[in-house]
C-alpha positions as a printed NumPy array, in Angstrom:
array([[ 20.232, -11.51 , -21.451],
       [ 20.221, -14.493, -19.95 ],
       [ 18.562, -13.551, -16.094],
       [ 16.184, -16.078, -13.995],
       [ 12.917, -14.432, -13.323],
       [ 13.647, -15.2  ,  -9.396],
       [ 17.072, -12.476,  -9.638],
       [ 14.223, -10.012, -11.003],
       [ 12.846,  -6.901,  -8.947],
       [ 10.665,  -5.333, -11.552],
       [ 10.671,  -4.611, -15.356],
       [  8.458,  -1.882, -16.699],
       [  7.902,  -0.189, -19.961],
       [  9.229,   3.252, -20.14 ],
       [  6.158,   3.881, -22.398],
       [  3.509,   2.684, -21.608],
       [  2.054,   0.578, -18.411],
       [  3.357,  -3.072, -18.941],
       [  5.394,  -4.596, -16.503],
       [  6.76 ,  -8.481, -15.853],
       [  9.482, -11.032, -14.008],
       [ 11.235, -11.886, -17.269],
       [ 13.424, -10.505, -19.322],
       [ 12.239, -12.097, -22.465],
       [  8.921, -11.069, -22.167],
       [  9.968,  -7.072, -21.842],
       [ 12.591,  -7.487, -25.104],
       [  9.188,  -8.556, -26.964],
       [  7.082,  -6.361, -25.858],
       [  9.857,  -3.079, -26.491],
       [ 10.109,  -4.242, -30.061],
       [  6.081,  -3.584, -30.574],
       [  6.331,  -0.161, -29.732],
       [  6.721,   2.261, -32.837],
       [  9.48 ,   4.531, -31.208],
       [ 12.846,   4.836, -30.034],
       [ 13.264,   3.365, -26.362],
       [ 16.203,   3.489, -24.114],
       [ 16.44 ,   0.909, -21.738],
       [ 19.165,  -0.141, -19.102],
       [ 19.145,  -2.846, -16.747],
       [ 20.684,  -2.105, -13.098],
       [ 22.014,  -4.845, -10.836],
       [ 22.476,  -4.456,  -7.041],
       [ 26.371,  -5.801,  -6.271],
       [ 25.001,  -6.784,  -2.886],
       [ 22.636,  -9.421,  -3.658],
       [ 22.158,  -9.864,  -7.617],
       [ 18.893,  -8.039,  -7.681],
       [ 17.943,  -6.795, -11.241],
       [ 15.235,  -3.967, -12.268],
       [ 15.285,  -1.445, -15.226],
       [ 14.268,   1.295, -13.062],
       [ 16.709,   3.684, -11.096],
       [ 14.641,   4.497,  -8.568],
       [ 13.717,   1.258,  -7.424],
       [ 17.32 ,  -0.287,  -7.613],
       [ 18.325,   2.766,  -5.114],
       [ 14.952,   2.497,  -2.777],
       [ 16.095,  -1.851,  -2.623],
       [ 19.465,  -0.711,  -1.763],
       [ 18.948,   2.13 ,   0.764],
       [ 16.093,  -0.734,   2.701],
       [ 18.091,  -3.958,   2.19 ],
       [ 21.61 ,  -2.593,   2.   ],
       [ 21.608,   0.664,   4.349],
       [ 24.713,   0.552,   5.464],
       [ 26.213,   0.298,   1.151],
       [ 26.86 ,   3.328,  -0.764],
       [ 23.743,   3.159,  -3.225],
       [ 26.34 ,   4.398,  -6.449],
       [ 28.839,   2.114,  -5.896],
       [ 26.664,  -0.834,  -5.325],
       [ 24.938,  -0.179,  -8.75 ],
       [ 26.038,  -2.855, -11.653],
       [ 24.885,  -2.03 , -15.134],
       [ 24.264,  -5.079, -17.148],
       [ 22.14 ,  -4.539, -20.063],
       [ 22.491,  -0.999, -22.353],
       [ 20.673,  -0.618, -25.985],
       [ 18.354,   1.607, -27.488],
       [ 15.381,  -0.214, -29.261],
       [ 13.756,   0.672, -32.352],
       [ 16.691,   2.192, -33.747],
       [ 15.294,   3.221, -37.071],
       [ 12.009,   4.891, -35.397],
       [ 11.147,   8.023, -33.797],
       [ 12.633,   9.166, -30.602],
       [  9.854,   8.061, -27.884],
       [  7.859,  10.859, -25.476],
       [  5.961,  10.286, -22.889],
       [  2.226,   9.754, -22.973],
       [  0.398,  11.85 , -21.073],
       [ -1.17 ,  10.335, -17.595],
       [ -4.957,   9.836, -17.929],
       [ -6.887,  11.332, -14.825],
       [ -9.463,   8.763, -13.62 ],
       [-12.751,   9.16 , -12.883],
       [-14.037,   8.648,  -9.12 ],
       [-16.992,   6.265,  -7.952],
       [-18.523,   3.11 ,  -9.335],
       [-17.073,   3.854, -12.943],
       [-13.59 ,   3.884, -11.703],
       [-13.914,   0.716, -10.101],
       [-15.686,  -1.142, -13.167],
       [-12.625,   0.088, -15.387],
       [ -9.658,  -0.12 , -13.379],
       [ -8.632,   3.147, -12.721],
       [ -8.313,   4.714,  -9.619],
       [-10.47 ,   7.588,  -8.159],
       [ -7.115,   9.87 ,  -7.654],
       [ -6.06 ,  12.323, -10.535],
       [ -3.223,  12.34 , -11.908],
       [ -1.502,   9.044, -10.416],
       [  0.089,   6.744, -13.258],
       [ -2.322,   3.627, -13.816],
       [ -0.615,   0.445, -13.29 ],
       [ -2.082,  -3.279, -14.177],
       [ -0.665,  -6.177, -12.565],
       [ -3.083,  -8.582, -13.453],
       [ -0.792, -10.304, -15.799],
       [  1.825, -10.001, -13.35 ],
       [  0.431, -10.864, -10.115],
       [ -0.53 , -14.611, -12.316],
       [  2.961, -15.144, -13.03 ],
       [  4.94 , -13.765,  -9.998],
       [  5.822, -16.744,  -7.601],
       [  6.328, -14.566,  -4.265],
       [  6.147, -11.352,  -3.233],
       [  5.567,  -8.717,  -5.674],
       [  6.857,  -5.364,  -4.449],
       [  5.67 ,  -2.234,  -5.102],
       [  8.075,   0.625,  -4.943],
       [  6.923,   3.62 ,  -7.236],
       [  3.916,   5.925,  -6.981],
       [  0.656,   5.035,  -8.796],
       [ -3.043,   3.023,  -8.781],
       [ -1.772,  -0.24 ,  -9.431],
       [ -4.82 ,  -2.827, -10.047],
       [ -4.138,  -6.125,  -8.74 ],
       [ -7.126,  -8.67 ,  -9.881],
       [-11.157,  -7.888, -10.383],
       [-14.056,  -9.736,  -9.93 ],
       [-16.305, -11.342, -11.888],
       [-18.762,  -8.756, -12.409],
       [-15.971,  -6.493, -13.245],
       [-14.949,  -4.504,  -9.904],
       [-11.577,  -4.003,  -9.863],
       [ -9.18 ,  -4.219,  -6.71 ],
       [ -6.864,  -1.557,  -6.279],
       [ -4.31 ,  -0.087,  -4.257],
       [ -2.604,   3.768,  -4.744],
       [  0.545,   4.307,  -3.103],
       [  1.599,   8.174,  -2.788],
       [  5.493,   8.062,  -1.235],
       [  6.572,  11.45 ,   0.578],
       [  2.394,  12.573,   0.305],
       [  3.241,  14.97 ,   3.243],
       [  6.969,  15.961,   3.918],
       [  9.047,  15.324,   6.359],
       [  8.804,  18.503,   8.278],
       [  4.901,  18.627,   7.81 ],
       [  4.448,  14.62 ,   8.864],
       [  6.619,  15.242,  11.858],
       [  4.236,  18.374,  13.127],
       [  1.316,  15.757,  13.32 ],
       [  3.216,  13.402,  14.351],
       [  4.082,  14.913,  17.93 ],
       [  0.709,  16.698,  17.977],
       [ -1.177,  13.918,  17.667],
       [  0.553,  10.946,  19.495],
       [ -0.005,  13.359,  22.545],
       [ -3.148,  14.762,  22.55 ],
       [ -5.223,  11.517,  21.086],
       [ -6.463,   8.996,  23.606],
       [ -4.614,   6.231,  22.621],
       [ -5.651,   2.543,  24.74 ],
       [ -4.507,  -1.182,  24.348],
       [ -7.808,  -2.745,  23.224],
       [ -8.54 ,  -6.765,  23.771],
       [ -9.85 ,  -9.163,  21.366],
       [-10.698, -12.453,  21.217],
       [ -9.253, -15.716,  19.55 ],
       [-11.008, -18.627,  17.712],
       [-10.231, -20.596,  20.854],
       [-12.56 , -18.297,  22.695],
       [ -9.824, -16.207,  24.841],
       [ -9.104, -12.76 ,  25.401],
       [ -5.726, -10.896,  24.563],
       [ -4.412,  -7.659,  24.262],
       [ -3.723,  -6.414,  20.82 ],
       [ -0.28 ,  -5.742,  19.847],
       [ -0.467,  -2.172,  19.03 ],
       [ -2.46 ,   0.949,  20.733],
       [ -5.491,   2.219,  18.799],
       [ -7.402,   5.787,  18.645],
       [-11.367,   5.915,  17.096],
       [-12.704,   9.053,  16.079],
       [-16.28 ,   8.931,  14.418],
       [-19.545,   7.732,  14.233],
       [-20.23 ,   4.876,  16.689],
       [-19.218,   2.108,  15.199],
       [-18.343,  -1.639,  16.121],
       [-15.18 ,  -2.82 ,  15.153],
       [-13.194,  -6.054,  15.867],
       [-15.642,  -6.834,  18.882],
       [-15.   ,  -3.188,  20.09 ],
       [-17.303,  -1.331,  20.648],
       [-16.609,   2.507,  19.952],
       [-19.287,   5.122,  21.095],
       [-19.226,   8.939,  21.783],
       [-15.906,   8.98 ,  19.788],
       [-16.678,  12.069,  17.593],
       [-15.099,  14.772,  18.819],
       [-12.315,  15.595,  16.382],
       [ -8.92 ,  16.566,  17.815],
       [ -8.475,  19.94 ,  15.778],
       [ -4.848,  18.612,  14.099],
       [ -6.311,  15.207,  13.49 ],
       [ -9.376,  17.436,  11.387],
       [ -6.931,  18.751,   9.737],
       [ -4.58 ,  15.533,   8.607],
       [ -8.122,  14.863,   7.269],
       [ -9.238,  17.743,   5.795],
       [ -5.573,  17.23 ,   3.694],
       [ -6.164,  14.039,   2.651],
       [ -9.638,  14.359,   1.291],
       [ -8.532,  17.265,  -0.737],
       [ -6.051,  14.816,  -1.758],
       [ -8.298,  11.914,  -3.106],
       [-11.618,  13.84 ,  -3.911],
       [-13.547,  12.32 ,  -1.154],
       [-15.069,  12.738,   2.446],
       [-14.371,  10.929,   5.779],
       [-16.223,  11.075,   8.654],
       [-14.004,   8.455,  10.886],
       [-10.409,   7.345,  11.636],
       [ -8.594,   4.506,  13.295],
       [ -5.445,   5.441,  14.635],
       [ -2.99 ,   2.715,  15.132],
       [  0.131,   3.367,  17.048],
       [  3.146,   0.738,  16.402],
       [  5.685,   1.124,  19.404],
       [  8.308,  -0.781,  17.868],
       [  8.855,  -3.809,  15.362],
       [  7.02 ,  -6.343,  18.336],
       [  3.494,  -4.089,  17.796],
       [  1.384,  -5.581,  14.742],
       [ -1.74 ,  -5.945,  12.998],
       [ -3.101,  -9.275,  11.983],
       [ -4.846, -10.301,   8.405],
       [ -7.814,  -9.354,   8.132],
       [ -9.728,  -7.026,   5.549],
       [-12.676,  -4.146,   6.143],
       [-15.635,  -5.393,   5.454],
       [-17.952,  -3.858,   8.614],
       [-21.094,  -3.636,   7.134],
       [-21.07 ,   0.362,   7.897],
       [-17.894,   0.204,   5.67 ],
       [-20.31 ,  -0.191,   2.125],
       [-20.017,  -2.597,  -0.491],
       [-16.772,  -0.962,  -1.814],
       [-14.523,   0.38 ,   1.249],
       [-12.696,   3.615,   0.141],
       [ -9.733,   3.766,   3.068],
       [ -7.031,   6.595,   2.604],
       [ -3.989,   5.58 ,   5.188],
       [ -1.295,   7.987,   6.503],
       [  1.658,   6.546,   7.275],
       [  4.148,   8.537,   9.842],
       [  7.445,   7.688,  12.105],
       [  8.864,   4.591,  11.559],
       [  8.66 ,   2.594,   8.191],
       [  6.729,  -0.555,   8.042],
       [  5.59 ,  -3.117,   5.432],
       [  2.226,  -3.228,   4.383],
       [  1.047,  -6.625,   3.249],
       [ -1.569,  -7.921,   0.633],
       [ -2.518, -11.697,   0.298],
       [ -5.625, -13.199,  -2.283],
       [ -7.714, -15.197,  -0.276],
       [ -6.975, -18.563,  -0.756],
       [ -3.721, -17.913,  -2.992],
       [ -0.705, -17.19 ,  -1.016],
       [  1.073, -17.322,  -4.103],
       [ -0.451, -14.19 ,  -4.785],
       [  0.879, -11.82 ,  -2.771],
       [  2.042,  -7.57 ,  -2.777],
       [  3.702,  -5.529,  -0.516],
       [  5.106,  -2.09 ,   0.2  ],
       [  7.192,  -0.287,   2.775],
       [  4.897,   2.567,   3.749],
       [  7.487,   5.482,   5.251],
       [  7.046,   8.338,   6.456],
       [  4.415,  11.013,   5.231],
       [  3.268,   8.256,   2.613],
       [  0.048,   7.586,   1.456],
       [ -1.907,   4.28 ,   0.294],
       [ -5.509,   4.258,  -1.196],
       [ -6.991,   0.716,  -0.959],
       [-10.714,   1.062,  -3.126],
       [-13.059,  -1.095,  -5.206],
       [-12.817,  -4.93 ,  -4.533],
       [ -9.85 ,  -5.143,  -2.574],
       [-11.672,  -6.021,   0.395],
       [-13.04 ,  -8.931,  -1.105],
       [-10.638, -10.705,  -2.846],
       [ -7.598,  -9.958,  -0.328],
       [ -6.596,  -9.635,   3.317],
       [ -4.249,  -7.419,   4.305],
       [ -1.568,  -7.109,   7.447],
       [  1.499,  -5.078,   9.2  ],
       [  4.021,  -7.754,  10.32 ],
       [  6.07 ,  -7.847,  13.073],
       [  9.424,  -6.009,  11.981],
       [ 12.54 ,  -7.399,  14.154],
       [ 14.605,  -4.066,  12.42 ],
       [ 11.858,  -1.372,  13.313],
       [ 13.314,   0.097,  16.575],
       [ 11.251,   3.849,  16.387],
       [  7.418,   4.126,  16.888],
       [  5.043,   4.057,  13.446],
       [  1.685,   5.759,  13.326],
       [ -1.219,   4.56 ,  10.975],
       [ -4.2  ,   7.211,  10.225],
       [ -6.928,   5.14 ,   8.027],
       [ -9.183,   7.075,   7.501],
       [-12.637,   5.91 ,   5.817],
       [-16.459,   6.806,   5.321],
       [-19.136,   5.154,   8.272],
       [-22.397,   4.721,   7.101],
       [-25.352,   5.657,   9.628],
       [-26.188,   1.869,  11.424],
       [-29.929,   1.444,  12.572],
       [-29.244,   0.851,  16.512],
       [-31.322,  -2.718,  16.066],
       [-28.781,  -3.442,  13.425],
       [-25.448,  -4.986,  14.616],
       [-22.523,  -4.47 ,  12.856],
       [-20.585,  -7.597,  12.123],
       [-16.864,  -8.65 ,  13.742],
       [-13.697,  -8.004,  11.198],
       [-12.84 , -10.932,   9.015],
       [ -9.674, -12.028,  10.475],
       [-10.004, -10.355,  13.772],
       [ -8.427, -12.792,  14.839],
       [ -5.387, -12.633,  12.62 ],
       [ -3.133, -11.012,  16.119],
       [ -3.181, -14.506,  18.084],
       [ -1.558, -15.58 ,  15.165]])
């Protein structure tokens, strides 16, 4: 089929966990498998978008499009069944990963039962964004010593009736303040967004938070949810509240020293959808994103604190308020230790 990588969403193996820009590439790699595979490639009418996956072509059209009917905006251009002479394909069974240090030397992510996705190849050829849309522990690069960087994305995590109890719970009964920071050029500014600390004391930014650990029962229990979820304790939270698509948070990445080596940092997304943006340091080229709605959940673990920084844009078409609840694990800080400023703190004056 004769498609530019650039009119390309995503292509992904119905069997197994390779995915790429071109079309070539995928016909190659179907003809390796020893089974029967069906595969279909849908086109958005709209704007000549291309992926082999349904769910993707409808999520692009419902968030680029809203305003199209999602079936009759759907072009099929590509139909055939591979492998015609083999065996019917069925799906392999999902491999639950391990947790800790192991899962970040192989790749996998700490949270059961999540399909295991591996970019690497793909984040080296993609020119642009590379979007995720589907749920699952995608790994986008590793270190040298091995420590992989990964991000799990959960969509619909809580429902919508569920999300929208915390929701108005919490954006009333948590203290919510406009912090300041301050720019390379030495000035102060307030942030664009509100924020809300619960935890140990802990110094983040240039704030200072202390005599912040008094849990709001509902907030306990967002938490107590979410570590069920993943298989691991938190002892603090930053609440972010986005008022509308002028609120923002600048790159940066987590790398406190209270934080550990390895930041584990569960994020619950609710209200108003907004992108959430990965960059390699010192590639742009290299660069992931994903619209993080309502109820969703995204895991960032292992060395993605390293090798990328991380922001929420400004959003001209987000008109409703979006609430972030990142939760993460504070280790105790000797009081004659002092915990170092975010990298990229000042990524706002930007």
């Amino acid at each position: 089929v004769p498609i530019d990588a650039s009119e390309i969403l995503i292509l992904a193996c119905p069997q197994c966990q390779f995915m790429t820009l071109k079309v070539a590439s995928l016909d190659g790699h179907l003809k390796e498998h020893n089974c029967r595979i069906h595969v279909k490639l849908n086109k958005c009418k709209q704007c000549g978008m291309i992926t082999n996956s349904d769910k993707v072509i409808e999520e692009h059209l419902q968030i680029w499009h809203p305003s199209k009917d999602v079936k009759e905006n759907i072009a099929i251009v590509f139909d055939e069944t591979y492998n015609q002479d083999k065996p019917a394909s069925e799906p392999k069974a999902v491999t639950n990963a391990g947790g800790g240090g192991d899962a970040q030397k192989s790749g996998k992510s700490s949270i059961a039962g999540l399909p295991q996705i591996n970019l690497l190849q793909l984040m080296y050829m993609a020119h642009g964004p590379v979007e995720i849309n589907l749920p699952g522990s995608y790994q986008l690069d590793r270190t040298k010593d091995g420590v992989h960087a990964c991000i799990s994305f959960m969509p619909s995590f809580l429902n919508r009736t569920v999300g929208e109890n915390f929701m108005e719970s919490l954006k009333q009964d948590l203290s919510w303040k406009q912090l300041t920071l301050t720019t390379k050029d030495g000035k102060e500014r307030q942030e664009p967004r509100l924020t809300c600390y619960v935890g140990p004391d802990f110094e983040y930014c240039g704030n200072k938070f202390e005599n912040c650990n008094d849990w709001n029962p509902k907030l306990k229990d967002l938490k107590e949810i979410v570590e069920k979820a993943v298989g691991r304790e938190f002892n603090a939270v930053i609440c972010y509240m986005y008022r509308n698509g002028r609120d923002s948070l600048g790159w940066h990445c987590e790398k406190e020293k209270p934080l550990g080596e390895h930041p584990y940092i569960a994020a619950v997304s609710l209200g108003q959808a907004r992108y959430l943006e990965f960059s390699r340091k010192g590639r742009e080229d290299r660069y992931v994103r994903l619209r993080s709605a309502h109820g969703d959940l995204v895991v960032t673990e292992g060395a993605i604190e390293d090798l990328y920084i991380h922001r929420i844009p400004k959003d001209p078409m987000a008109r409703r308020t979006s609430y972030t609840f990142s939760f993460r694990y504070i280790n105790p800080v000797k009081k004659a230790e002092e915990a170092p400023k975010a990298a990229g703190a000042s990524g706002d004056s930007a």
